[in-house]
Amino acid sequence: MAPAEVSPIRAQTGDLEAALRPLVRLGWMSPFERFLFEHPDYASTVALDELRRSEYGRLDAQQQAYLDYTGGGLHAASQVRDHAELLNANVFGNPHSTSPSSTETTQLVERARAAVLAYFNAAGKYTAVFTLNATGALKLVAEAYPFEPGSSLLMTADNHNSVNGMREFARAKGARIDYAPLTRPDLHVDVAAMTARLTQAEPGHNHLLAFPAQSNFSGVKHPLALIGQAQAAGWHVVLDAAAFVPTNRLDLCAVQPDFVTISFYKMFGYPTGVGCLLIRKTALPKLRRPWFAGGTVNFATVQGAMHVLSPGEAGFEDGTLNYLSIPAVEIGLRHLERVGIDLIQTRVRCLTGWLLSALLALRHGNGRPMVRLYGPATTAQRGGTVTMNFYDPEGRLLDYRRLEELAGEQRISLRTGCFCNPGAGETAEHLTEDDMRAGLAEGDEISLSRFVQVMQTRGGKSAGALRVSFGLASNFADVERFIAFAAGLRDQTSLTLGAVSFDIENCRVIRDGS
Ligand SMILES: Cc1ncc(COP(=O)(O)O)c(C=O)c1O
């Protein structure tokens, strides 16, 4: 940990800047002091350093730099303790009954449901359906939305595959499938193109727009104003909030998407295996469940081959709920509320800003940039997910899978690959349909490494990248560990993957030796 991590500086932002300005001029500041100078808001988040010690001590005890919060959040020690105490002090039975043990479970599940609705300021307006994860929530919408010939599913090119997969239900029912493109190089949704598509919907049919509040690829925060705009044009909206809510407030009084999808482990690490679909009550009657199951019917008969679906959320929760884990959701939400989502957002923004500038400043001995960033280069309209590729001094791509291994040897957890978001990656790398076909022409046995090789021969393109992401327990030392790792790749040539040279600054190939 950086010695300056626990700063004595508690000054107001203005005082701090004034005090440090002479030191900056003289170049006497430590990296942490310089960080505080450039991101004075960080000083207001010192409470999170104490929290890291008391609740996430395992990170520093094991010298781990955890940089994969978009993959999964980390739980506080007290969440697990409180949950274990709850389980050990009570008798919880299957909730589908009226026995004391069953009633006790039902009460806790309903308390957790109410806590979810209250957290998102959605009480009264939304129904909360517990699912396995965000993917399960998206599938519930996809299979129950009344797609038909004449209706449409519109998605942003930037979407997790669990949203992209919704198109298979739409396609099977004859709906039109369309994507709104992204702008380059920032990977924002192209709002003009989106608006044009929204106005082209065939009147009298059901239309569904699906987009992520925050990209799990680039960290871009897509405009939530699109929700109202789409609804005014007669569309229903699915907001995939999985990557947004761990570090941002989602107020469902301020924006009212028809469907919101969430995985709780991304918000507070524990429990896994529980997600949520929030359904706006006005949109609930639109959904038609394609089947029934234990737990979702008020009445079913074999002889009459009929059933009556349970009303509200009960009609969507198939089988037995994960009733021992669901109470841990309330514990997790309480934890997040105690910590303060705005504080987390501030810290993540400061750390992200510092990382972005440090990466952009990295140069090889010959002056060439080392890193190519995908997505916005500043913290405006973006969260704490930063995706990149590294290049050697001649502009040749470094093998990101080897980089993940090397980072792992330094106990840095990050992620590489496509992050289940092919559309954002394709846009970032200018991959075309022809490129995809060239990859597919390799046959069913195509592997990611072979695909990357094929893309290298097609104008030095890359498929996949390296991603770091920040969250609740991140600190300055974590970022510095990654920056030091990245700086260690200066003048590195042994990890070079392809023979094609890429000019990062001008975003073009400069030599193709393949
Ligand atoms: C934006 C986004 N949507 C959906 C998902 C799917 O979440 P899960 O795997 O928990 O269902 C993820 C997971 O990374 C995500 O980042």
PDB file of N, CA and C in Angstrom, residues 2-4 23 27-37 354 476 480:
ATOM      1  N   ALA A   2       0.496   2.252  -0.745  1.00  0.00           N
ATOM      2  CA  ALA A   2       1.273   3.493  -0.775  1.00  0.00           C
ATOM      3  C   ALA A   2       1.264   4.116   0.610  1.00  0.00           C
ATOM      4  N   PRO A   3       2.424   4.569   1.088  1.00  0.00           N
ATOM      5  CA  PRO A   3       2.489   5.101   2.451  1.00  0.00           C
ATOM      6  C   PRO A   3       1.535   6.271   2.655  1.00  0.00           C
ATOM      7  N   ALA A   4       1.259   7.006   1.575  1.00  0.00           N
ATOM      8  CA  ALA A   4       0.418   8.191   1.722  1.00  0.00           C
ATOM      9  C   ALA A   4      -1.068   7.862   1.636  1.00  0.00           C
ATOM     10  N   LEU A  23       4.102  23.089  -4.468  1.00  0.00           N
ATOM     11  CA  LEU A  23       4.819  21.801  -4.521  1.00  0.00           C
ATOM     12  C   LEU A  23       4.763  21.210  -5.923  1.00  0.00           C
ATOM     13  N   GLY A  27       7.757  20.194  -8.447  1.00  0.00           N
ATOM     14  CA  GLY A  27       7.851  18.767  -8.764  1.00  0.00           C
ATOM     15  C   GLY A  27       8.166  17.927  -7.543  1.00  0.00           C
ATOM     16  N   TRP A  28       7.768  18.403  -6.354  1.00  0.00           N
ATOM     17  CA  TRP A  28       8.123  17.706  -5.119  1.00  0.00           C
ATOM     18  C   TRP A  28       7.038  16.764  -4.612  1.00  0.00           C
ATOM     19  N   MET A  29       6.010  16.606  -5.330  1.00  0.00           N
ATOM     20  CA  MET A  29       4.901  15.824  -4.769  1.00  0.00           C
ATOM     21  C   MET A  29       5.067  14.327  -5.022  1.00  0.00           C
ATOM     22  N   SER A  30       4.608  13.568  -4.079  1.00  0.00           N
ATOM     23  CA  SER A  30       4.561  12.117  -4.289  1.00  0.00           C
ATOM     24  C   SER A  30       3.409  11.841  -5.266  1.00  0.00           C
ATOM     25  N   PRO A  31       3.386  10.653  -5.857  1.00  0.00           N
ATOM     26  CA  PRO A  31       2.265  10.335  -6.762  1.00  0.00           C
ATOM     27  C   PRO A  31       0.911  10.523  -6.074  1.00  0.00           C
ATOM     28  N   PHE A  32       0.817  10.122  -4.792  1.00  0.00           N
ATOM     29  CA  PHE A  32      -0.485  10.243  -4.113  1.00  0.00           C
ATOM     30  C   PHE A  32      -0.866  11.712  -3.911  1.00  0.00           C
ATOM     31  N   GLU A  33       0.136  12.521  -3.584  1.00  0.00           N
ATOM     32  CA  GLU A  33      -0.150  13.956  -3.407  1.00  0.00           C
ATOM     33  C   GLU A  33      -0.585  14.574  -4.747  1.00  0.00           C
ATOM     34  N   ARG A  34       0.093  14.141  -5.795  1.00  0.00           N
ATOM     35  CA  ARG A  34      -0.266  14.664  -7.128  1.00  0.00           C
ATOM     36  C   ARG A  34      -1.687  14.208  -7.494  1.00  0.00           C
ATOM     37  N   PHE A  35      -1.980  12.966  -7.158  1.00  0.00           N
ATOM     38  CA  PHE A  35      -3.325  12.434  -7.403  1.00  0.00           C
ATOM     39  C   PHE A  35      -4.375  13.277  -6.664  1.00  0.00           C
ATOM     40  N   LEU A  36      -4.073  13.575  -5.388  1.00  0.00           N
ATOM     41  CA  LEU A  36      -5.018  14.384  -4.602  1.00  0.00           C
ATOM     42  C   LEU A  36      -5.158  15.797  -5.162  1.00  0.00           C
ATOM     43  N   PHE A  37      -4.064  16.280  -5.679  1.00  0.00           N
ATOM     44  CA  PHE A  37      -4.096  17.619  -6.271  1.00  0.00           C
ATOM     45  C   PHE A  37      -4.987  17.627  -7.509  1.00  0.00           C
ATOM     46  N   TRP A 354      -7.407   9.206 -12.817  1.00  0.00           N
ATOM     47  CA  TRP A 354      -5.949   9.058 -12.632  1.00  0.00           C
ATOM     48  C   TRP A 354      -5.408   7.970 -13.559  1.00  0.00           C
ATOM     49  N   PHE A 476      -6.171   3.872  -4.057  1.00  0.00           N
ATOM     50  CA  PHE A 476      -5.106   4.415  -4.900  1.00  0.00           C
ATOM     51  C   PHE A 476      -4.008   3.376  -5.134  1.00  0.00           C
ATOM     52  N   GLU A 480      -2.219   2.165  -8.608  1.00  0.00           N
ATOM     53  CA  GLU A 480      -0.770   2.291  -8.796  1.00  0.00           C
ATOM     54  C   GLU A 480      -0.144   0.939  -9.135  1.00  0.00           C
TER      55      GLU A 480
END
